[in-house]
Coordinates of C-alpha atoms in Angstrom, one line a residue:
X1 CA 63.4 -41.3 15.4
X2 CA 65.7 -38.4 16.1
X3 CA 65.2 -34.2 16.1
X4 CA 66.3 -31.4 15.5
X5 CA 69.0 -29.0 17.6
X6 CA 68.5 -25.9 19.2
X7 CA 70.6 -24.9 15.6
X8 CA 69.2 -26.2 14.0
X9 CA 65.0 -25.0 14.6
X10 CA 66.8 -20.9 14.8
X11 CA 68.6 -21.5 12.2
X12 CA 65.1 -22.7 9.7
X13 CA 63.2 -20.5 11.6
X14 CA 65.4 -17.5 10.7
X15 CA 64.8 -19.0 7.3
X16 CA 61.3 -18.8 7.9
X17 CA 61.0 -15.5 8.6
X18 CA 63.7 -13.8 5.4
X19 CA 61.9 -15.6 3.0
X20 CA 58.3 -14.0 4.2
X21 CA 60.1 -11.0 4.5
X22 CA 61.5 -11.0 1.0
X23 CA 58.6 -11.9 -0.6
X24 CA 57.0 -8.8 1.1
X25 CA 59.5 -6.4 -0.5
X26 CA 58.1 -7.3 -3.9
X27 CA 55.3 -6.2 -2.5
X28 CA 57.4 -3.0 -0.8
X29 CA 59.0 -2.2 -3.8
X30 CA 55.7 -2.2 -5.7
X31 CA 54.3 0.6 -3.2
X32 CA 57.4 2.7 -4.0
X33 CA 57.0 2.0 -7.8
X34 CA 53.5 3.7 -7.2
X35 CA 55.1 6.6 -5.2
X36 CA 57.3 7.2 -7.9
X37 CA 55.5 6.8 -10.7
X38 CA 52.4 9.3 -9.2
X39 CA 55.9 11.9 -9.2
X40 CA 55.9 11.2 -12.1
X41 CA 52.2 11.6 -13.4
X42 CA 50.7 14.2 -10.9
X43 CA 51.0 16.8 -13.0
X44 CA 49.4 15.4 -15.9
X45 CA 45.7 16.5 -15.3
X46 CA 43.3 14.7 -17.1
X47 CA 41.6 17.9 -19.4
X48 CA 38.3 16.4 -21.9
X49 CA 38.5 16.0 -25.3
X50 CA 35.7 18.6 -25.4
X51 CA 31.8 19.9 -24.6
X52 CA 28.0 18.3 -25.1
X53 CA 26.4 21.1 -27.2
X54 CA 23.3 19.9 -25.2
X55 CA 23.5 18.1 -21.6
X56 CA 23.0 14.7 -21.7
X57 CA 20.2 12.0 -19.3
X58 CA 21.6 11.0 -16.4
X59 CA 19.6 8.5 -13.6
X60 CA 21.4 9.4 -10.2
X61 CA 20.8 5.7 -8.2
X62 CA 21.3 5.7 -4.7
X63 CA 21.5 1.6 -3.2
X64 CA 20.5 1.1 0.1
X65 CA 19.9 -1.3 3.0
X66 CA 18.7 -0.9 6.6
X67 CA 20.6 3.4 7.0
X68 CA 17.5 4.5 8.4
X69 CA 20.0 7.1 9.8
X70 CA 21.3 9.0 6.5
X71 CA 18.2 7.3 4.3
X72 CA 16.9 11.3 3.6
X73 CA 19.7 13.5 3.8
X74 CA 21.9 11.2 1.2
X75 CA 18.2 11.5 -1.1
X76 CA 17.6 15.0 0.0
X77 CA 20.9 16.4 -1.3
X78 CA 21.2 13.9 -3.9
X79 CA 18.1 16.2 -5.3
X80 CA 20.5 19.3 -4.7
X81 CA 22.9 18.4 -7.6
X82 CA 23.4 21.4 -9.9
X83 CA 21.8 19.6 -13.2
X84 CA 18.7 20.0 -15.3
X85 CA 15.8 19.3 -13.7
X86 CA 13.8 17.6 -17.0
X87 CA 17.5 15.9 -17.5
X88 CA 17.7 14.1 -14.3
X89 CA 16.1 11.3 -12.6
X90 CA 17.0 9.9 -9.3
X91 CA 16.6 6.7 -8.4
X92 CA 16.6 5.5 -4.2
X93 CA 17.1 1.5 -4.7
X94 CA 15.8 -0.1 -1.5
X95 CA 15.9 -3.2 0.2
X96 CA 15.2 -1.8 4.0
X97 CA 13.3 -4.8 6.1
X98 CA 12.6 -1.7 9.4
X99 CA 12.0 1.6 9.2
X100 CA 14.2 2.6 6.7
X101 CA 11.2 2.1 3.9
X102 CA 9.3 4.5 4.8
X103 CA 12.1 7.6 5.8
X104 CA 13.1 7.4 2.6
X105 CA 9.5 6.4 1.1
X106 CA 9.0 10.3 2.7
X107 CA 12.0 11.9 1.3
X108 CA 11.0 10.6 -1.7
X109 CA 7.2 12.6 -1.8
X110 CA 8.8 15.6 -0.5
X111 CA 11.6 15.3 -3.4
X112 CA 8.7 15.0 -5.7
X113 CA 6.1 17.6 -4.2
X114 CA 9.7 19.5 -4.5
X115 CA 10.0 19.4 -8.2
X116 CA 12.5 16.3 -8.3
X117 CA 12.0 13.8 -10.3
X118 CA 12.3 10.9 -8.2
X119 CA 11.4 7.1 -7.6
X120 CA 11.6 4.6 -4.8
X121 CA 11.8 0.5 -6.1
X122 CA 11.5 -1.7 -3.4
X123 CA 13.0 -5.1 -3.5
X124 CA 10.9 -7.9 -1.4
X125 CA 15.0 -9.5 -1.5
X126 CA 18.0 -9.2 -1.7
X127 CA 19.0 -11.5 -4.1
X128 CA 22.7 -10.2 -5.7
X129 CA 22.7 -8.0 -3.2
X130 CA 23.9 -3.7 -3.8
X131 CA 25.2 -5.6 -7.7
X132 CA 21.2 -6.9 -7.5
X133 CA 19.7 -3.4 -6.9
X134 CA 21.5 -1.2 -9.1
X135 CA 21.1 -3.7 -11.9
X136 CA 17.4 -3.7 -11.6
X137 CA 17.8 -0.2 -11.3
X138 CA 19.5 0.1 -13.9
X139 CA 16.1 -2.2 -16.2
X140 CA 14.2 1.1 -15.6
X141 CA 17.1 3.6 -15.7
X142 CA 16.5 6.8 -19.0
X143 CA 19.8 9.0 -18.6
X144 CA 22.1 8.1 -20.8
X145 CA 24.5 8.9 -18.2
X146 CA 24.4 6.9 -14.7
X147 CA 26.4 8.0 -10.9
X148 CA 26.2 5.9 -7.9
X149 CA 25.7 7.0 -4.5
X150 CA 26.2 4.9 -1.2
X151 CA 23.3 5.7 1.2
X152 CA 26.4 8.2 4.6
X153 CA 28.0 10.2 1.2
X154 CA 27.4 13.7 0.3
X155 CA 27.4 14.3 -3.1
X156 CA 28.6 17.9 -3.4
X157 CA 26.4 20.1 -6.1
X158 CA 28.4 20.8 -8.7
X159 CA 29.6 17.3 -9.8
X160 CA 28.0 16.8 -12.2
X161 CA 29.1 19.3 -13.8
X162 CA 32.9 18.7 -13.6
X163 CA 32.7 15.4 -14.5
X164 CA 29.7 15.0 -18.0
X165 CA 32.0 16.2 -20.4
X166 CA 34.8 13.9 -19.9
X167 CA 32.6 11.5 -22.1
X168 CA 32.6 13.9 -24.9
X169 CA 35.2 11.2 -25.7
X170 CA 33.2 8.5 -26.4
X171 CA 35.6 6.1 -25.4
X172 CA 35.7 7.1 -21.7
X173 CA 33.4 4.8 -20.0
X174 CA 33.5 5.7 -16.2
X175 CA 34.6 9.1 -14.0
X176 CA 35.8 8.4 -10.9
X177 CA 36.3 11.0 -7.5
X178 CA 37.9 10.8 -4.7
X179 CA 36.6 10.0 -1.7
X180 CA 36.6 12.5 1.3
X181 CA 36.1 12.2 4.8
X182 CA 32.9 13.5 7.6
X183 CA 34.1 12.4 10.0
X184 CA 37.9 11.5 10.0
X185 CA 39.7 13.4 13.4
X186 CA 36.8 11.8 15.5
X187 CA 38.9 8.8 17.1
X188 CA 42.3 6.4 16.2
X189 CA 40.3 4.4 14.4
X190 CA 39.0 7.3 11.7
X191 CA 42.6 9.2 11.9
X192 CA 44.1 6.5 10.3
X193 CA 41.1 4.4 7.9
X194 CA 41.2 7.8 6.8
X195 CA 45.3 8.3 5.5
X196 CA 44.9 4.0 4.1
X197 CA 42.4 5.7 2.0
X198 CA 43.9 8.9 1.1
X199 CA 46.6 6.1 -0.3
X200 CA 44.0 4.1 -2.0
X201 CA 43.0 7.7 -4.3
X202 CA 45.7 10.3 -4.2
X203 CA 48.7 7.1 -4.7
X204 CA 47.4 3.7 -6.4
X205 CA 44.6 6.4 -8.2
X206 CA 46.6 8.8 -9.3
X207 CA 49.8 6.9 -10.3
X208 CA 47.6 3.1 -12.2
X209 CA 45.0 6.0 -14.1
X210 CA 47.7 8.8 -15.8
X211 CA 49.3 6.0 -16.1
X212 CA 47.4 4.0 -18.6
X213 CA 47.2 1.4 -16.4
X214 CA 43.6 -0.1 -14.4
X215 CA 41.9 1.4 -11.8
X216 CA 38.6 0.2 -10.2
X217 CA 35.3 2.2 -10.0
X218 CA 34.8 2.4 -5.9
X219 CA 31.1 1.8 -6.3
X220 CA 30.5 5.4 -5.4
X221 CA 30.9 8.5 -5.9
X222 CA 31.7 8.2 -9.8
X223 CA 30.0 8.7 -13.3
X224 CA 29.1 5.6 -15.6
X225 CA 28.0 5.5 -19.4
X226 CA 25.2 3.4 -19.5
X227 CA 26.7 1.7 -22.5
X228 CA 29.8 0.6 -21.2
X229 CA 27.5 -1.1 -18.2
X230 CA 26.2 -3.6 -20.9
X231 CA 29.2 -3.7 -22.7
X232 CA 31.3 -4.9 -19.7
X233 CA 28.8 -7.7 -19.6
X234 CA 26.7 -5.7 -16.7
X235 CA 26.3 -5.6 -12.5
X236 CA 27.6 -8.9 -10.9
X237 CA 27.1 -10.6 -7.8
X238 CA 29.7 -14.1 -8.0
X239 CA 31.4 -11.5 -6.0
X240 CA 31.8 -9.0 -3.1
X241 CA 33.5 -6.0 -4.9
X242 CA 30.8 -5.4 -7.8
X243 CA 33.1 -2.5 -8.7
X244 CA 35.6 -3.7 -8.9
X245 CA 35.0 -6.4 -11.2
X246 CA 33.4 -4.5 -13.3
X247 CA 36.3 -1.9 -12.8
X248 CA 38.2 -5.3 -15.4
X249 CA 35.2 -6.6 -16.7
X250 CA 35.6 -2.5 -19.1
X251 CA 38.9 -1.6 -19.1
X252 CA 39.1 -5.5 -21.5
X253 CA 36.4 -4.0 -23.7
X254 CA 39.1 -1.3 -24.3
X255 CA 36.2 1.3 -21.8
X256 CA 39.0 4.7 -20.3
X257 CA 38.1 5.5 -16.9
X258 CA 39.0 9.2 -15.3
X259 CA 40.2 9.8 -11.5
X260 CA 39.7 13.6 -10.5
X261 CA 41.5 13.7 -7.8
X262 CA 40.0 17.9 -6.9
X263 CA 36.8 16.0 -6.9
X264 CA 36.2 15.3 -3.5
X265 CA 32.7 13.0 -2.2
X266 CA 32.7 13.5 1.4
X267 CA 31.6 10.4 3.7
X268 CA 31.3 8.4 6.8
X269 CA 33.7 5.6 7.6
X270 CA 33.2 3.7 10.3
X271 CA 33.8 5.1 13.8
X272 CA 34.1 1.5 15.8
X273 CA 35.8 -1.6 15.6
X274 CA 33.3 -4.3 14.7
X275 CA 31.9 -2.5 11.7
X276 CA 35.0 -1.8 10.3
X277 CA 36.5 -5.2 9.6
X278 CA 33.1 -6.1 8.5
X279 CA 33.8 -3.4 5.4
X280 CA 38.0 -4.7 6.0
X281 CA 36.7 -8.2 5.1
X282 CA 34.1 -7.9 2.0
X283 CA 36.5 -6.4 0.5
X284 CA 39.9 -8.6 0.5
X285 CA 37.0 -11.2 0.2
X286 CA 35.3 -9.6 -3.0
X287 CA 39.0 -8.6 -4.7
X288 CA 40.5 -11.5 -3.7
X289 CA 37.2 -13.6 -4.5
X290 CA 37.7 -10.9 -8.7
X291 CA 41.2 -12.3 -8.6
X292 CA 40.6 -15.5 -9.0
X293 CA 37.8 -14.5 -11.6
X294 CA 39.8 -12.4 -13.8
X295 CA 43.6 -12.5 -13.7
X296 CA 43.7 -15.4 -15.5
X297 CA 41.6 -13.2 -18.6
X298 CA 43.9 -10.7 -18.0
X299 CA 47.6 -11.7 -18.5
X300 CA 45.8 -13.6 -21.3
X301 CA 44.6 -10.4 -23.4
X302 CA 46.1 -8.2 -25.6
X303 CA 46.9 -5.9 -22.7
X304 CA 49.7 -4.6 -22.3
X305 CA 52.9 -5.9 -20.7
X306 CA 52.8 -3.0 -17.9
X307 CA 49.0 -3.8 -17.1
X308 CA 49.3 -7.2 -16.1
X309 CA 51.6 -6.2 -14.7
X310 CA 49.5 -4.2 -12.5
X311 CA 46.8 -6.3 -12.5
X312 CA 48.7 -9.0 -10.8
X313 CA 49.7 -6.5 -7.5
X314 CA 46.2 -5.2 -7.2
X315 CA 44.6 -8.6 -7.6
X316 CA 46.7 -10.8 -5.4
X317 CA 47.0 -7.5 -2.5
X318 CA 44.8 -9.5 -0.5
X319 CA 47.4 -12.1 -0.1
X320 CA 49.6 -9.5 2.0
X321 CA 47.3 -9.7 4.6
X322 CA 48.3 -13.6 5.4
X323 CA 52.2 -12.6 4.7
X324 CA 51.5 -10.2 7.6
X325 CA 49.8 -13.3 10.1
X326 CA 53.5 -15.5 9.2
X327 CA 55.3 -12.9 10.6
X328 CA 53.5 -12.3 13.2
X329 CA 54.1 -16.2 13.5
X330 CA 57.8 -15.6 13.1
X331 CA 59.0 -13.3 14.6
X332 CA 59.2 -14.1 18.0
X333 CA 61.2 -17.0 16.8
X334 CA 63.8 -15.3 14.7
X335 CA 64.8 -13.1 17.7
X336 CA 64.9 -15.8 20.2
X337 CA 67.8 -16.7 17.5
X338 CA 69.9 -14.2 16.8
X339 CA 70.1 -13.8 20.6
X340 CA 70.6 -17.2 20.8
X341 CA 73.2 -17.9 17.8
X342 CA 77.1 -17.5 17.7
X343 CA 79.4 -14.9 16.7
X344 CA 78.6 -11.0 16.5
X345 CA 76.4 -9.3 14.4
X346 CA 78.5 -8.6 11.4
X347 CA 78.2 -5.3 9.6
X348 CA 76.5 -6.8 6.6
X349 CA 74.2 -9.1 8.5
X350 CA 72.8 -5.8 9.1
X351 CA 72.4 -3.6 6.0
X352 CA 71.4 -6.7 5.2
X353 CA 68.5 -6.7 7.1
X354 CA 67.6 -2.3 7.8
X355 CA 67.7 -3.1 3.8
X356 CA 64.7 -5.5 3.8
X357 CA 63.4 -3.3 6.5
X358 CA 63.1 0.2 4.6
X359 CA 61.6 -1.8 1.3
X360 CA 58.9 -4.0 3.1
X361 CA 57.4 -1.4 5.6
X362 CA 59.7 2.3 4.5
X363 CA 57.5 1.8 1.8
X364 CA 54.5 2.2 3.3
X365 CA 55.4 4.2 5.9
X366 CA 56.9 7.0 2.5
X367 CA 53.4 5.9 1.2
X368 CA 50.6 6.9 2.8
X369 CA 52.9 10.0 4.2
X370 CA 53.1 11.1 1.6
X371 CA 49.2 11.1 0.6
X372 CA 48.9 13.0 3.4
X373 CA 51.0 15.8 2.7
X374 CA 49.9 16.3 -0.6
X375 CA 46.2 16.6 0.8
X376 CA 47.5 18.2 4.3
X377 CA 50.7 20.6 3.2
X378 CA 52.1 19.8 6.6
X379 CA 54.9 17.2 7.8
X380 CA 53.6 17.0 11.4
X381 CA 49.8 16.7 10.0
X382 CA 51.5 14.0 7.9
X383 CA 53.2 12.1 10.2
X384 CA 51.1 12.6 14.2
X385 CA 48.4 10.1 13.1
X386 CA 51.4 7.0 11.7
X387 CA 52.6 4.8 14.9
X388 CA 48.3 4.2 15.3
X389 CA 48.3 3.2 11.0
X390 CA 50.7 1.0 11.4
X391 CA 49.1 -0.3 14.7
X392 CA 45.9 -0.9 13.1
X393 CA 46.9 -2.0 9.3
X394 CA 48.6 -4.7 11.2
X395 CA 46.4 -5.4 13.9
X396 CA 43.2 -6.7 11.3
X397 CA 46.1 -8.4 9.2
X398 CA 44.3 -11.6 10.5
X399 CA 40.6 -10.5 9.4
X400 CA 42.1 -9.5 6.4
X401 CA 43.6 -12.3 5.9
X402 CA 40.3 -14.8 6.1
X403 CA 39.2 -13.2 4.6
X404 CA 40.7 -13.0 1.7
X405 CA 41.5 -17.1 2.3
X406 CA 37.8 -17.0 1.6
X407 CA 37.7 -15.6 -1.8
X408 CA 40.8 -17.8 -3.1
X409 CA 39.8 -20.8 -1.9
X410 CA 36.1 -19.6 -0.8
X411 CA 32.6 -19.3 -2.0
X412 CA 30.8 -15.5 -2.5
X413 CA 29.4 -15.0 0.8
X414 CA 26.6 -12.7 2.2
X415 CA 27.9 -9.2 1.8
X416 CA 27.0 -7.8 4.4
X417 CA 26.6 -4.1 5.3
X418 CA 28.4 -1.4 6.5
X419 CA 27.3 0.1 9.6
X420 CA 25.9 4.0 9.4
X421 CA 25.9 7.0 11.8
X422 CA 24.9 9.8 9.6
X423 CA 25.8 12.8 11.6
X424 CA 26.4 11.3 14.6
X425 CA 29.6 9.4 13.5
X426 CA 31.8 11.9 15.0
X427 CA 30.4 12.1 17.9
X428 CA 31.4 9.6 20.4
X429 CA 28.4 9.1 22.4
X430 CA 25.7 9.5 20.3
X431 CA 27.6 6.6 17.1
X432 CA 27.9 4.2 20.5
X433 CA 24.1 4.7 21.1
X434 CA 22.7 4.1 17.8
X435 CA 25.7 0.8 17.2
X436 CA 23.4 -0.6 19.5
X437 CA 23.5 -4.7 19.1
X438 CA 25.4 -4.1 16.3
X439 CA 28.0 -6.1 17.5
X440 CA 29.6 -8.1 14.6
X441 CA 30.4 -11.7 14.3
X442 CA 33.3 -12.1 15.4
X443 CA 33.6 -15.5 16.8
X444 CA 37.2 -16.5 17.3
X445 CA 39.0 -14.2 15.4
X446 CA 39.1 -12.1 18.0
X447 CA 40.7 -14.2 20.6
X448 CA 43.1 -14.9 17.6
X449 CA 43.6 -11.1 17.4
X450 CA 43.7 -11.8 21.3
X451 CA 46.2 -14.3 21.3
X452 CA 48.6 -13.1 18.7
X453 CA 48.9 -9.9 20.7
X454 CA 49.8 -12.5 24.6
X455 CA 51.8 -15.0 22.4
X456 CA 54.7 -11.6 21.0
X457 CA 54.5 -10.4 24.6
X458 CA 55.3 -14.0 25.5
X459 CA 57.9 -14.6 23.3
X460 CA 59.6 -10.8 23.7
X461 CA 59.8 -11.0 27.6
X462 CA 62.5 -13.0 28.4
X463 CA 64.2 -11.4 26.8
X464 CA 65.2 -8.7 28.3
X465 CA 66.6 -11.7 30.4
X466 CA 69.1 -12.6 27.8
X467 CA 72.7 -10.3 28.5
X468 CA 72.7 -9.7 24.8
X469 CA 69.5 -8.1 23.6
X470 CA 70.5 -5.3 23.8
X471 CA 72.7 -5.7 22.0
X472 CA 71.3 -8.2 19.1
X473 CA 67.5 -7.5 19.3
X474 CA 66.9 -4.1 21.2
X475 CA 66.7 -2.3 17.7
X476 CA 63.7 -4.6 16.9
X477 CA 61.8 -3.9 19.9
X478 CA 59.9 -0.9 18.7
X479 CA 58.5 -2.6 15.5
X480 CA 57.9 -5.4 17.8
X481 CA 56.1 -3.3 20.2
X482 CA 53.4 -1.5 17.2
X483 CA 52.5 -5.5 16.4
X484 CA 52.1 -6.5 19.7
X485 CA 49.7 -3.0 19.7
X486 CA 47.9 -2.6 16.8
X487 CA 46.6 -6.8 17.6
X488 CA 46.0 -5.7 21.1
X489 CA 44.2 -2.7 20.4
X490 CA 41.5 -4.7 17.3
X491 CA 41.2 -7.5 19.6
X492 CA 39.7 -4.6 23.0
X493 CA 37.9 -2.8 20.2
X494 CA 36.3 -4.9 19.4
X495 CA 35.0 -6.5 22.5
X496 CA 34.5 -3.8 23.5
X497 CA 31.4 -2.3 21.2
X498 CA 30.5 -6.0 21.5
X499 CA 30.5 -4.7 25.6
X500 CA 28.4 -2.1 24.8
X501 CA 25.9 -3.6 22.6
X502 CA 25.3 -6.0 24.7
X503 CA 25.0 -2.9 27.4
X504 CA 22.8 -0.7 25.1
X505 CA 18.8 -0.5 25.6
X506 CA 19.1 0.4 21.3
X507 CA 17.7 -0.9 18.4
X508 CA 20.5 -2.5 15.6
X509 CA 21.9 0.0 13.6
X510 CA 20.8 -2.6 10.8

């Protein structure tokens, strides 16, 4: 059996590398499309079709599970919503197994004594997780409309006054506010997360919603018409993203969604790595599960072709993480191939590579920079965390690639809650103490992430001994450095959190 020679292997590595990069470029072009669509529709702000003469009854649902640091705050904050008390019901949907039960019940009793219509519902099991809790609460809800807040949110008092009249249009099934961030500036990690979420809300949501494409309810900080939930088949728990699942089912039934980027609901960003990875894993896996469940139905529906194309990009986005891991594995061999293969680098080859880079990765830069520019109004503030964002985005790829594969090919899985730290989320020493023994179930994955960084470093370091490294690969080294630093950062922060948890005497974060 003849083994391929070195030149053949080099060309195979280059071909595989550019093939994956080309697929990533398709998703990159889609990001550019979203930015351009946003620029086209950003001034087309939705307006209520009319106003209710008599305000309808609304039920506020507060699902929670072991949220002892934020349970009382969200209950009290929900009671501050500016809406007639006789038309506002608040449900505390508590599946907790720790002291949150007592804290929540005490808060409910205080608010009831103050004249608020608050009820406490506790389930002895977590069947269906959050979706199950919302469905159970809906059976007892009196409201024609339902507003949902996760436990770490601080809803603005005027949220119902600013959303309810959109439902005067009988076709409107859901109104979503934009998430804001209570602890954006707590660390490099929280700043990176804030930028990731800002891009999703400012660019994606606005572009999709105002151009007539399907958007998603984000699980919290939104108001639903109860009949829309029921007409779409209710809350279902065969995916880990019950919000995305219900959103597509409702829009397939013809319900209209409204997104209000100027109405913000602040919430806590996970300040530590294991919590962030658990959240990202759940979102990515649930998105892939929803893709398997609903994309065939969307493509077979009578929806406009533009809706179908956008749904393909939206629901298959988890594939990008798998491609990023494969690209990481091929990056070193591809660079060595450039060093080894004979012949000078032509202008056309350089332009081709530059085009792929600008489309594949420049689109992400434009996407997130523009989302920050729209909010912060300063170019410096828009770009200063960009390297950290890119490193975190690449470093988290392995975690999310595993989640995507599980979602596409595995079962439903467990809904792993994101631990909340309350007022301590913006204070490093305090949230680390509160994190306690929340170590995350990283298992072998953290070692794989560490391996990815070492693997890339092992490919790159010997390249500096080659006489033509400056001429042929020096332009790619900053790009490679981001890959290496991203994997090392994610792995180090995961291990550091686990190490701190092992030393801590505090109880688990839940």
